[in-house]
Short mmCIF file of C-alpha atoms in Angstrom, two decimals:
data_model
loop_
_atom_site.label_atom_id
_atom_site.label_comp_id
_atom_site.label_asym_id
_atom_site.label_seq_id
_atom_site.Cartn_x
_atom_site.Cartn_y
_atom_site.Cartn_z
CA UNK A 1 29.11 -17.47 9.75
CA UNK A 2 26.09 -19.40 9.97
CA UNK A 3 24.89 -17.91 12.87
CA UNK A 4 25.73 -14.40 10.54
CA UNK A 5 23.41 -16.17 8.16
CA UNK A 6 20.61 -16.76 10.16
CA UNK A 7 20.77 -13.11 11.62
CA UNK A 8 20.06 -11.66 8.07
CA UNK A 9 17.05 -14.41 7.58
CA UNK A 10 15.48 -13.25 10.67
CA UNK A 11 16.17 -9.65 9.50
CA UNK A 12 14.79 -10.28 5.74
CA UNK A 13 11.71 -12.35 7.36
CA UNK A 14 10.82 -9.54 9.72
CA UNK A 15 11.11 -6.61 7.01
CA UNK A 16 8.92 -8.42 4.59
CA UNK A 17 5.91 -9.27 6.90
CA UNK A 18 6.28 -5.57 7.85
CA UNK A 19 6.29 -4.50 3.73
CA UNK A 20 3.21 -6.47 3.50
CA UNK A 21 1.64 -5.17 6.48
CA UNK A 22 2.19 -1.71 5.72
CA UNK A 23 0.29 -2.13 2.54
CA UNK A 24 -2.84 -1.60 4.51
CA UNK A 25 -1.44 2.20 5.19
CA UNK A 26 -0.54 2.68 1.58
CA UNK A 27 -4.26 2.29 0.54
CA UNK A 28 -5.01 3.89 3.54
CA UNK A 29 -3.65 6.96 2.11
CA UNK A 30 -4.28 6.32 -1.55
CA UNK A 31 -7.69 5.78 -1.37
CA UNK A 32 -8.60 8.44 0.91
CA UNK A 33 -6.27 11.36 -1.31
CA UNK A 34 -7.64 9.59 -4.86
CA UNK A 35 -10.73 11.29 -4.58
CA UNK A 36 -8.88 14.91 -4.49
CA UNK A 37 -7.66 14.33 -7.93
CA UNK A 38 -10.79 12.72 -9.32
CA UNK A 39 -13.62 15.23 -7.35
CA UNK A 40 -13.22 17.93 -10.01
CA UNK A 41 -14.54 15.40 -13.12
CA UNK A 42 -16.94 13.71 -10.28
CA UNK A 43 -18.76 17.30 -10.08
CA UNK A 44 -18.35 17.60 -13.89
CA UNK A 45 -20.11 14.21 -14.86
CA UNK A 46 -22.81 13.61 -11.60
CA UNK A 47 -23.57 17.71 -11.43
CA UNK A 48 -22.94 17.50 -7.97
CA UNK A 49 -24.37 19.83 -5.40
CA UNK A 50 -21.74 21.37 -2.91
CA UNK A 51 -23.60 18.90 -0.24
CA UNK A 52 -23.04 16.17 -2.93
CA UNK A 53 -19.05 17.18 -3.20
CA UNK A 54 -18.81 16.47 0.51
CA UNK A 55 -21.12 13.22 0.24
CA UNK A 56 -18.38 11.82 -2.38
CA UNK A 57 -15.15 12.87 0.09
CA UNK A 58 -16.69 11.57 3.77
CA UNK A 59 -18.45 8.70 1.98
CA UNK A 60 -15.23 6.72 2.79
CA UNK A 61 -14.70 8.30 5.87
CA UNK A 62 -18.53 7.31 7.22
CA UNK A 63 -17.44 3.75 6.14
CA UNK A 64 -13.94 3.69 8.25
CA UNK A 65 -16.05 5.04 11.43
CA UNK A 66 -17.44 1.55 11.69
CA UNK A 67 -13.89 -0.37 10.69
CA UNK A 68 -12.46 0.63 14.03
CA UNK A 69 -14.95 -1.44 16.17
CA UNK A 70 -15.49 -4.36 14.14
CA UNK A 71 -11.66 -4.23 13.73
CA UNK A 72 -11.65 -4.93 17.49
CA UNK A 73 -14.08 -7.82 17.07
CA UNK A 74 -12.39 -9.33 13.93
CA UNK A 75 -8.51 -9.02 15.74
CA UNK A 76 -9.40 -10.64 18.54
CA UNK A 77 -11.67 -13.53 17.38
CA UNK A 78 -9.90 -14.19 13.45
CA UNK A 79 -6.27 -13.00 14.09
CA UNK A 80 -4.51 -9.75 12.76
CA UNK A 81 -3.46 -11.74 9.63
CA UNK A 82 -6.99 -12.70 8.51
CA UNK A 83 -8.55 -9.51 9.34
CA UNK A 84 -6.02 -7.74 7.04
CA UNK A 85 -7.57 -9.98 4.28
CA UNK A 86 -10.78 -8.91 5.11
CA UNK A 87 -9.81 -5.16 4.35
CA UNK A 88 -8.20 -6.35 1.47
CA UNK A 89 -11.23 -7.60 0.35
CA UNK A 90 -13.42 -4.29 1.18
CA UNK A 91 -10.62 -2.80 -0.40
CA UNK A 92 -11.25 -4.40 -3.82
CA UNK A 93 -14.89 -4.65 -3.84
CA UNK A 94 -14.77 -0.78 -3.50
CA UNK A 95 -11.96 -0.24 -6.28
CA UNK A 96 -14.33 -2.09 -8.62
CA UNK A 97 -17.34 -0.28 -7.63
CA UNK A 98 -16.19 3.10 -7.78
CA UNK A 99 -14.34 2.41 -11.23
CA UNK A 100 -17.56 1.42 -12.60
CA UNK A 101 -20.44 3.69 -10.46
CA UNK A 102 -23.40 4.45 -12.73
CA UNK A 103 -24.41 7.76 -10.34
CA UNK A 104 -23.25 9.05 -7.27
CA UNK A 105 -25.40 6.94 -4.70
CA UNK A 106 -23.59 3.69 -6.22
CA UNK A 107 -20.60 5.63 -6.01
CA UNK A 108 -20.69 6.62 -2.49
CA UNK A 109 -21.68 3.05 -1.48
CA UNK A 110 -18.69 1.80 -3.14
CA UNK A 111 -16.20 3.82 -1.62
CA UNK A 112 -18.71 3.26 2.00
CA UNK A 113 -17.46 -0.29 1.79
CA UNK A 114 -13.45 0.72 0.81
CA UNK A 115 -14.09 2.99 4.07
CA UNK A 116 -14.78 0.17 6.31
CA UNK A 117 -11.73 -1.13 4.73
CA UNK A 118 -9.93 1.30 5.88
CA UNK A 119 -10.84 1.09 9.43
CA UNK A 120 -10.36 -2.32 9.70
CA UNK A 121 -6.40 -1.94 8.14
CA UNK A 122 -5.56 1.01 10.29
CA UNK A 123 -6.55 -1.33 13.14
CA UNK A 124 -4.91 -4.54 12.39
CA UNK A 125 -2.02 -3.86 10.34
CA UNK A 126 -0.03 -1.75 13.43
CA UNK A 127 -1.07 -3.86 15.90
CA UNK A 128 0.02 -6.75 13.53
CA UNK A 129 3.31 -5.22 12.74
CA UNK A 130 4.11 -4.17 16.75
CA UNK A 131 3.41 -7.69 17.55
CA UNK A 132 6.04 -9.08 15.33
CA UNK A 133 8.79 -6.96 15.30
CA UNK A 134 11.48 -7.35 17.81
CA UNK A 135 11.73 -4.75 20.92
CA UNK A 136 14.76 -3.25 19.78
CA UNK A 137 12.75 -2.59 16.45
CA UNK A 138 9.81 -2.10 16.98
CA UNK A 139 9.47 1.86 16.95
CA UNK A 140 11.23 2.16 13.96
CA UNK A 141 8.98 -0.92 12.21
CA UNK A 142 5.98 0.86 13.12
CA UNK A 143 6.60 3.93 11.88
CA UNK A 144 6.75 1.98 8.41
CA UNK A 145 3.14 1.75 8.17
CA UNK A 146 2.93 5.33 8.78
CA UNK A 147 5.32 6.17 6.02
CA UNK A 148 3.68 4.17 3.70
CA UNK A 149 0.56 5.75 4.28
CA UNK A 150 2.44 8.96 3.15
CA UNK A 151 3.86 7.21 -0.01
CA UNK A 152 0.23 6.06 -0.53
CA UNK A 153 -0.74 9.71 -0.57
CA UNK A 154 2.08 10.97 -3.18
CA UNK A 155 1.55 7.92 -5.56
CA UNK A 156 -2.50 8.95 -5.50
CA UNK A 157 -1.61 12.37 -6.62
CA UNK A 158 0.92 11.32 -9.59
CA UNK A 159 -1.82 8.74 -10.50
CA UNK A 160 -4.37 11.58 -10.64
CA UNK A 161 -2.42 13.28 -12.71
CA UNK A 162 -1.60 11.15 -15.10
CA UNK A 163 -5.22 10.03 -15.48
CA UNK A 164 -6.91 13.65 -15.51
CA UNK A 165 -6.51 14.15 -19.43
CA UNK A 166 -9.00 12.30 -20.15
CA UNK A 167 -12.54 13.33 -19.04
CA UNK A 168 -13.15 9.22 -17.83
CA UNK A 169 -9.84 9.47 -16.32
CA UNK A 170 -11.40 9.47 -13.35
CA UNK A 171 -12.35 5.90 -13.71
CA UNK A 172 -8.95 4.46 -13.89
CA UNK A 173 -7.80 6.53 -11.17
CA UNK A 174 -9.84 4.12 -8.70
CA UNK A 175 -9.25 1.13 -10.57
CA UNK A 176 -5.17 1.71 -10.17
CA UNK A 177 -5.50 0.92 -6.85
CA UNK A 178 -5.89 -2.50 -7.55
CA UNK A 179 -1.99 -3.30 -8.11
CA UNK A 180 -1.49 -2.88 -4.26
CA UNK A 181 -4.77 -4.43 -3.34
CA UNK A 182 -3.44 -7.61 -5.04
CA UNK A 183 -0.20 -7.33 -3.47
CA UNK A 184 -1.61 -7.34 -0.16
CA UNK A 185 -3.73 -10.38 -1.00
CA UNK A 186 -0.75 -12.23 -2.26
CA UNK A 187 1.63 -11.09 0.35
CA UNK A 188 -1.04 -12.19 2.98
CA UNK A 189 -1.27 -15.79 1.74
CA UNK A 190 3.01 -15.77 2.94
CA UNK A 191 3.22 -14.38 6.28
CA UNK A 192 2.24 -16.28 9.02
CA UNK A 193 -0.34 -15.06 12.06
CA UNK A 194 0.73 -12.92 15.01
CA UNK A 195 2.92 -15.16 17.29
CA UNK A 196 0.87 -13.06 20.33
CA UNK A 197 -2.40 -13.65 19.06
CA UNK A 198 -2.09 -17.67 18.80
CA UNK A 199 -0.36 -17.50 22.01
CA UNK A 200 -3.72 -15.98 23.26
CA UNK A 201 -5.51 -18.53 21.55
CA UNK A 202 -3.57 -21.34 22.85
CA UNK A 203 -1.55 -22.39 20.05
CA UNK A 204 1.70 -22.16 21.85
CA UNK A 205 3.38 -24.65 19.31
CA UNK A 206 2.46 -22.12 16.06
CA UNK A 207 3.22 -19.40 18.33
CA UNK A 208 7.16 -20.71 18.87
CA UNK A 209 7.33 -21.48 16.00
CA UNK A 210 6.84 -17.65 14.45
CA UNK A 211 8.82 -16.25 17.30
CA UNK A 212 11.76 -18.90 16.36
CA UNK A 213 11.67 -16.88 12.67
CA UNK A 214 11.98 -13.56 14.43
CA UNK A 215 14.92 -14.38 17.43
CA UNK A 216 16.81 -17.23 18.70
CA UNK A 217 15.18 -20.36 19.64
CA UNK A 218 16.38 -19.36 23.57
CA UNK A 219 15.20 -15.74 23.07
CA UNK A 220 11.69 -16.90 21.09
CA UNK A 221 11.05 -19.74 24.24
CA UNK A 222 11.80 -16.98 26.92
CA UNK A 223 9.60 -14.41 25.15
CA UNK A 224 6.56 -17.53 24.73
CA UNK A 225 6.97 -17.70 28.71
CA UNK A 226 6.73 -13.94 29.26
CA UNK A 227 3.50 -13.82 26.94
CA UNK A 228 1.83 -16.66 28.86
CA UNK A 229 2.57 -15.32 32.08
CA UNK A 230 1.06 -11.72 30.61
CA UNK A 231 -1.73 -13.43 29.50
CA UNK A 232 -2.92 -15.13 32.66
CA UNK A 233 -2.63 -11.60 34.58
CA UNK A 234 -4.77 -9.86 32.15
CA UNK A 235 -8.07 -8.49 33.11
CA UNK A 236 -8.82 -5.55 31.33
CA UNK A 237 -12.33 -4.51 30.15
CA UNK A 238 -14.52 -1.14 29.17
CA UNK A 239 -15.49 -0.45 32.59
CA UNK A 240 -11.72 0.07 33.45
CA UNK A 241 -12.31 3.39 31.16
CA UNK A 242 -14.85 4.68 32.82
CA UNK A 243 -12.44 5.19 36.26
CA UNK A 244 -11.93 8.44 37.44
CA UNK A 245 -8.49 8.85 36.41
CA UNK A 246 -8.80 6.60 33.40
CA UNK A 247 -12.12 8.32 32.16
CA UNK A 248 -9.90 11.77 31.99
CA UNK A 249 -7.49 10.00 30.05
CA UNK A 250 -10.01 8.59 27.67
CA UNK A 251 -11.27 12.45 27.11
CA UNK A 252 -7.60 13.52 26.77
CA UNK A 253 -7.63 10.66 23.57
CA UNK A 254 -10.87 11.49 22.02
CA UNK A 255 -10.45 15.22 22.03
CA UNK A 256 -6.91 15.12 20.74
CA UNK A 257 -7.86 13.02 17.82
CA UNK A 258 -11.11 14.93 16.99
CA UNK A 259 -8.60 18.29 16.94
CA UNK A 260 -6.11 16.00 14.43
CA UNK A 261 -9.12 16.29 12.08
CA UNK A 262 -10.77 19.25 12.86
CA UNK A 263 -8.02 21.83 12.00
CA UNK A 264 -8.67 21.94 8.64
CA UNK A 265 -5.24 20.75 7.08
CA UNK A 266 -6.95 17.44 6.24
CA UNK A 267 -9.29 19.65 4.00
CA UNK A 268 -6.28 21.29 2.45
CA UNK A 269 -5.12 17.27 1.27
CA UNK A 270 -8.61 16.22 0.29
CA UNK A 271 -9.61 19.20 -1.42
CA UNK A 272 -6.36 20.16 -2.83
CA UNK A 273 -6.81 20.37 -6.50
CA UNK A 274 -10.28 22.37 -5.66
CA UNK A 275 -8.99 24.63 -3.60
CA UNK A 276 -6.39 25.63 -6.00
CA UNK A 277 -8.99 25.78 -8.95
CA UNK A 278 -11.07 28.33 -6.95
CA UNK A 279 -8.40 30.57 -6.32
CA UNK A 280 -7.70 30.64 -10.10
CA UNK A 281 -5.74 27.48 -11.15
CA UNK A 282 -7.59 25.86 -13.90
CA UNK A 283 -9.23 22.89 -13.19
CA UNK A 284 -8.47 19.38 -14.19
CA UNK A 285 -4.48 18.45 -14.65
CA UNK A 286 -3.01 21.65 -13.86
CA UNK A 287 -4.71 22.25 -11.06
CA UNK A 288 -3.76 18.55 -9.73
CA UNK A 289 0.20 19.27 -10.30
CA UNK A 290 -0.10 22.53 -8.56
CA UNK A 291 -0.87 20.13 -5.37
CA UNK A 292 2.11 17.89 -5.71
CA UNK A 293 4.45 20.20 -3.89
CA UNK A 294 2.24 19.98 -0.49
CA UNK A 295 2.19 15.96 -0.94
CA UNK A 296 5.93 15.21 -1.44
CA UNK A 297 6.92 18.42 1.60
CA UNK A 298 4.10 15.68 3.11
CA UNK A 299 6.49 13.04 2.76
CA UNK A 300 9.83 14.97 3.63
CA UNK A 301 8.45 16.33 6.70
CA UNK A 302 7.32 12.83 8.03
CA UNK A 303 10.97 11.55 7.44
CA UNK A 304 11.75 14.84 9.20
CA UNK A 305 9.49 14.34 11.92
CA UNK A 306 11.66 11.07 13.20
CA UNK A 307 14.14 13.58 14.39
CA UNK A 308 12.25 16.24 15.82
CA UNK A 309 10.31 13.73 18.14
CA UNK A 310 13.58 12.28 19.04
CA UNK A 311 14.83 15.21 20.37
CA UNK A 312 11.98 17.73 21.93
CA UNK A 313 9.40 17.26 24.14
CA UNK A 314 5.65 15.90 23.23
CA UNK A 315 4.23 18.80 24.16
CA UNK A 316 6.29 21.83 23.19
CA UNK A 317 6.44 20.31 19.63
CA UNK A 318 2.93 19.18 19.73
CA UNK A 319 1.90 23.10 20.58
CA UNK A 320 4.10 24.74 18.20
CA UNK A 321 3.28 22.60 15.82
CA UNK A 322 -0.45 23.64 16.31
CA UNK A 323 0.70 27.46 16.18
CA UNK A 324 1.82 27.08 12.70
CA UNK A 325 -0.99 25.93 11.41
CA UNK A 326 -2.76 28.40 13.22
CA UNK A 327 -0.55 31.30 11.59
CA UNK A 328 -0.53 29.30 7.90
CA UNK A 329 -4.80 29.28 8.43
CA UNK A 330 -4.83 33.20 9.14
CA UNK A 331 -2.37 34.13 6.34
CA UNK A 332 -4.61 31.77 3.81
CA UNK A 333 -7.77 33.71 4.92
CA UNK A 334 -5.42 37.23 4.05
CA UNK A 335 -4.70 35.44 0.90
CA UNK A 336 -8.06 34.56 -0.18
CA UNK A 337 -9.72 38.14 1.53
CA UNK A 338 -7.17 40.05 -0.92
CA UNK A 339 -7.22 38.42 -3.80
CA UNK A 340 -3.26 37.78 -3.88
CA UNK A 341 -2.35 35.44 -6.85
CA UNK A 342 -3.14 31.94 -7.37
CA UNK A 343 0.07 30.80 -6.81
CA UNK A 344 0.76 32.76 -2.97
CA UNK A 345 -2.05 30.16 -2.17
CA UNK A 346 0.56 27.52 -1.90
CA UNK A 347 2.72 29.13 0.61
CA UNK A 348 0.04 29.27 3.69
CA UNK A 349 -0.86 25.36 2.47
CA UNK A 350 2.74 24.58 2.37
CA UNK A 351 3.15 25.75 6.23
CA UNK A 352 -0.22 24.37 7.60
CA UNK A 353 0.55 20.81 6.00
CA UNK A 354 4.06 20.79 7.08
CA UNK A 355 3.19 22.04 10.56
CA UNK A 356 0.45 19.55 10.77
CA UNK A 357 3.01 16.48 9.54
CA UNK A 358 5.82 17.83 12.15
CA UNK A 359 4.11 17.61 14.97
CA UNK A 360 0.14 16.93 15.39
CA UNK A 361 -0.26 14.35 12.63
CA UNK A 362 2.42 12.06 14.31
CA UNK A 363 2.11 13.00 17.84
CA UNK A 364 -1.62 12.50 18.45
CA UNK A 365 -1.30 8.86 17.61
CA UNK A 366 1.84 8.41 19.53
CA UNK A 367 0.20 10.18 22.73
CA UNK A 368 -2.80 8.10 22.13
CA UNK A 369 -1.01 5.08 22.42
CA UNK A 370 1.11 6.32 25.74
CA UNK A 371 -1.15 7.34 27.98
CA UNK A 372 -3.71 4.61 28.38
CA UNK A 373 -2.50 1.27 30.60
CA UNK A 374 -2.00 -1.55 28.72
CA UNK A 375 -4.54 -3.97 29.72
CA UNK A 376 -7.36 -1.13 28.07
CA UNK A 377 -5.36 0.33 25.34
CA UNK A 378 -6.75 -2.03 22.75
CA UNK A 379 -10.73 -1.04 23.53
CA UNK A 380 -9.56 2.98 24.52
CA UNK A 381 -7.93 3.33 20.99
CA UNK A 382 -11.18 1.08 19.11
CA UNK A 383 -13.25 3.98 20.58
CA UNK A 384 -10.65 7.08 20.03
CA UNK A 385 -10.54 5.80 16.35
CA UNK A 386 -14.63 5.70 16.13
CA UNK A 387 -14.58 9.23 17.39
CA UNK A 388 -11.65 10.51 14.70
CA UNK A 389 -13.30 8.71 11.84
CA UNK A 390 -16.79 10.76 12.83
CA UNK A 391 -15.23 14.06 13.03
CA UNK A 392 -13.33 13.25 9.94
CA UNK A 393 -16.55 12.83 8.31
CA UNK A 394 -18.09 15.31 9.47
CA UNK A 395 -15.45 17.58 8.68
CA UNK A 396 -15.31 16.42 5.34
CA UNK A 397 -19.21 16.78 4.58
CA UNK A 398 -19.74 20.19 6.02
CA UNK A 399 -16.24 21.85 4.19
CA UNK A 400 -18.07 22.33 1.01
CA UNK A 401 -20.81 23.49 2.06
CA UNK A 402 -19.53 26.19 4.32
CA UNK A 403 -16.92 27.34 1.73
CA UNK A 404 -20.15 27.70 -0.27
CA UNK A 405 -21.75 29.39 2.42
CA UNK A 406 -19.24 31.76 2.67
CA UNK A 407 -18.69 32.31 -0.69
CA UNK A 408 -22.19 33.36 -1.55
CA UNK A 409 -22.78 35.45 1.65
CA UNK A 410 -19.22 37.39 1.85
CA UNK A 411 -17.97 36.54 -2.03
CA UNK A 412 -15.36 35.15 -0.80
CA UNK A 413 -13.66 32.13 1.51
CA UNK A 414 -11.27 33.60 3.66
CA UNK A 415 -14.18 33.22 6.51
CA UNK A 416 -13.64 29.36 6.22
CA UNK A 417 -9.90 29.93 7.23
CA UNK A 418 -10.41 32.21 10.10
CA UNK A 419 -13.11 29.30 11.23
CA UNK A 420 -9.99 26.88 11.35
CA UNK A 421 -7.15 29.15 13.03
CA UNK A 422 -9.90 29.98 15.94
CA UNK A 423 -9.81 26.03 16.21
CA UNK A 424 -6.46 25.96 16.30
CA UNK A 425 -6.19 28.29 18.86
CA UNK A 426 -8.62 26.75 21.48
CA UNK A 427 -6.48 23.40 20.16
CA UNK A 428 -2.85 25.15 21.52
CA UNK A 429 -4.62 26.12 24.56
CA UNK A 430 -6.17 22.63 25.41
CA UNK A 431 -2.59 21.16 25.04
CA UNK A 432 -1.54 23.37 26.98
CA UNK A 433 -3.90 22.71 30.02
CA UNK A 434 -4.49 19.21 29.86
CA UNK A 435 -2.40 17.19 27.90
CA UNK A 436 0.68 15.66 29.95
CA UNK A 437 4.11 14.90 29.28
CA UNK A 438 4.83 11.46 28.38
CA UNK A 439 7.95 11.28 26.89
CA UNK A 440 10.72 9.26 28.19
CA UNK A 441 8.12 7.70 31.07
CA UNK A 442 7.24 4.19 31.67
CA UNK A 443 3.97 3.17 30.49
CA UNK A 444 3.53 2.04 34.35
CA UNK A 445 4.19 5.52 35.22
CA UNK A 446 2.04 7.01 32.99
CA UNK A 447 -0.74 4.08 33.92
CA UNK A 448 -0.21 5.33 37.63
CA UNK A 449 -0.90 8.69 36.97
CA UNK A 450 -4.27 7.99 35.73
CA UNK A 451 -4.99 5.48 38.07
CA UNK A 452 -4.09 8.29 41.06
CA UNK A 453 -5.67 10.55 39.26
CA UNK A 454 -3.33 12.99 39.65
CA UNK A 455 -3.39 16.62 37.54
CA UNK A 456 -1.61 17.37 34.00
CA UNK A 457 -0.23 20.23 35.01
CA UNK A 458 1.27 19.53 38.47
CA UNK A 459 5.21 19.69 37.82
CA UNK A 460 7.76 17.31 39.48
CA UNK A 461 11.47 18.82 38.96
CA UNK A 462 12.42 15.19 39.79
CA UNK A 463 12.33 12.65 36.47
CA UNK A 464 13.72 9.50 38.21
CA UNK A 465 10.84 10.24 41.22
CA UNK A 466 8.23 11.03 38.60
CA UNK A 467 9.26 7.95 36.26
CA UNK A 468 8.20 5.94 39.53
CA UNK A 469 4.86 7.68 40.44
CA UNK A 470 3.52 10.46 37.58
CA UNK A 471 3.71 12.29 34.44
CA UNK A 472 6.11 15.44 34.67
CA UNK A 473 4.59 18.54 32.57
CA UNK A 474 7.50 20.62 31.04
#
């Protein structure tokens, strides 16, 4: 019984560090989706300038392109736990600032700094949760951060909405995000620092002492030993990147991510209620409900996605994934080019965002994270993240604009979503080519067939051999 008892502590102890470190993807979502809700009043009371609509959206995202690489600084020298704290505190210095901007400079400087805040959670909190959570758990664990990021989103929209009667509703939609802020500062103050981290730093007493909350004292002592022994072999460093082999992987990462924001289905989230409103759904509230429906088949089709990973390949669903959203891009463009009604505009967003959440939008982090060897994965993924944060934001600034763009010189947008299914397109064909097959392999095996530098598309019909010495392609 006892021993009963102290299986369910270690259980309860494990979920809640991992509920307060997932906190950090809930305002990851929320305060990147708020600004969809809130962007129609923004251009209302700042007059904003199509170029100005984009400055308010990528403002955030310009901020979270430095996060990742001071993330990597702050992680290694402060710990995962205080670095959190420091994005918690980025996080409420912007939900201040933006509840209380005076113009849109101050505005965009607010959410800058929420930005960086951003970056810096989506590089601690996963890394912080992964380091805590027992092997047997730790998929499953991790994955809560990206759910929460999800639940983020849908909470941002139903705040939106409940604010956007009210012409300064607007206001209190970025001062709600507060209530989590808080909880993450609170929550922070009662979990203790990554038992991996002070076992770098050579606090091997702290560092038991964690791993004693987590697993048995003779499973925490054994795991202690196999961290110090993994410590005193590790050598890795940015010059390991720049390898033949390695240096191909490292393009495989960058180019994967930039196509995760690229593809235009992030516009469809950020611009949501203003995409509806110009095809003909008023703006303001009813033009923010008309976008729940994509953000809770969001949130159904990442529970949904567990499976489907489970069970097919990396790369046939990653492809067909990216062929949806190809097909939901093209019938959006027939949508828009003939003037079908407001409400057939759902149905093409519907597809792209649940193709994108199926397949591309988990699967390009979880590839990321395969195919680089672990003594470089921490530095490959600081500068996979700086490129997906720039193309996010520069994704973000130029939408308006070229919707604009198109609008005046064709009267009409459809030009926009032909733009995004022709990146779709060279996006299925570049999986095709060059990104490998990683599930089910050893990380050693993958690490080897970088290392060898051997080709993504050579095919061994032999798993067990290829396990041992490359990637099989299927």
């Amino acid at each position: 019984m006892k021993a009963l008892n102290n299986f369910d502590k270690r259980n309860r102890f494990v979920f809640g560090v991992t509920l307060v470190a997932s906190v950090g993807g809930f305002l990851f979502g929320f305060d990147l989706v708020i600004i969809a809700g809130a962007l129609p009043f923004l251009e209302k009371d700042f007059h904003l300038t199509p170029a100005l609509k984009g400055f308010a959206v990528s403002s955030a995202i310009l901020g979270a392109i430095a996060g990742p690489l001071f993330g990597l600084w702050f992680t290694d020298r402060i710990g995962r736990k205080k670095t959190m704290m420091v994005a918690a505190v980025f996080f409420m210095l912007s939900t201040a600032g933006t509840a209380f901007a005076r113009g849109i400079l101050d505005f965009g400087l607010w959410r800058f700094m929420g930005g960086i805040g951003i970056g810096l959670a989506m590089m601690s909190s996963p890394i912080y949760i992964a380091e805590l959570s027992p092997p047997e758990k730790r998929g499953v664990l991790v994955n809560v951060n990206q759910l929460s990021n999800v639940i983020g989103i849908n909470l941002a929209v139903i705040v939106s909405y409940f604010f956007s009667f009210d012409d300064m509703g607007w206001r209190w939609m970025f001062a709600a995000q507060a209530v989590p802020v808080l909880f993450l500062m609170m929550g922070l103050m009662m979990i203790p620092e990554s038992p991996r981290w002070l076992a770098a730093k050579k606090r091997l007493p702290e560092a038991l002492k964690v791993l004693k909350r987590i697993n048995t004292p003779e499973v925490a002592a054994a795991e202690l030993d196999a961290m110090q022994k993994t410590l005193e072999t590790e050598t890795g460093g940015l010059h390991n990147l720049m390898q033949p082999g390695l240096r191909r992987a490292l393009l495989v990462g960058i180019i994967i991510m930039v196509f995760s924001q690229i593809n235009g289905v992030n516009m469809m989230l950020l611009y949501a209620p203003s995409i509806l409103a110009e095809a003909g759904v008023s703006v303001g509230s009813h033009a923010i409900l008309s976008s729940i429906p994509i953000y809770v088949f969001i949130f159904i089709c990442t529970i949904a996605a567990f499976g489907l990973i489970k069970r097919f390949s990396r790369r046939g669903l990653l492809i067909t994934s990216v062929c949806g959203m190809c097909v939901a891009h093209l019938l959006m463009a027939i949508n828009l080019y003939l003037h079908w009604p407001p409400i057939y505009t759902l149905f093409p967003m519907l597809l792209a965002t649940g193709a994108f959440t199926l397949g591309l939008a988990p699967l390009s982090w979880i590839i990321v994270a395969e195919i680089f060897p672990n003594r470089s994965r921490g530095k490959a993924l600081a500068i996979v993240c700086f490129f997906l944060y720039l193309s996010s934001f520069i994704t973000a600034q130029c939408f308006p604009m070229l919707t604009s763009w198109f609008a005046g010189k064709y009267n009409n947008t459809a030009g926009m979503y032909m733009v995004f299914a022709m990146i779709c397109l060279s996006c299925v064909v570049f999986c095709w080519k060059m990104v490998p097959e990683t599930k089910g392999l050893s990380l050693e095996a993958i690490t080897s067939f970088w290392e060898n530098n051997t080709k993504s598309n050579d095919i061994n019909s032999d798993p067990v051999k290829a396990d041992q010495q490359a990637i099989v392609c299927k």
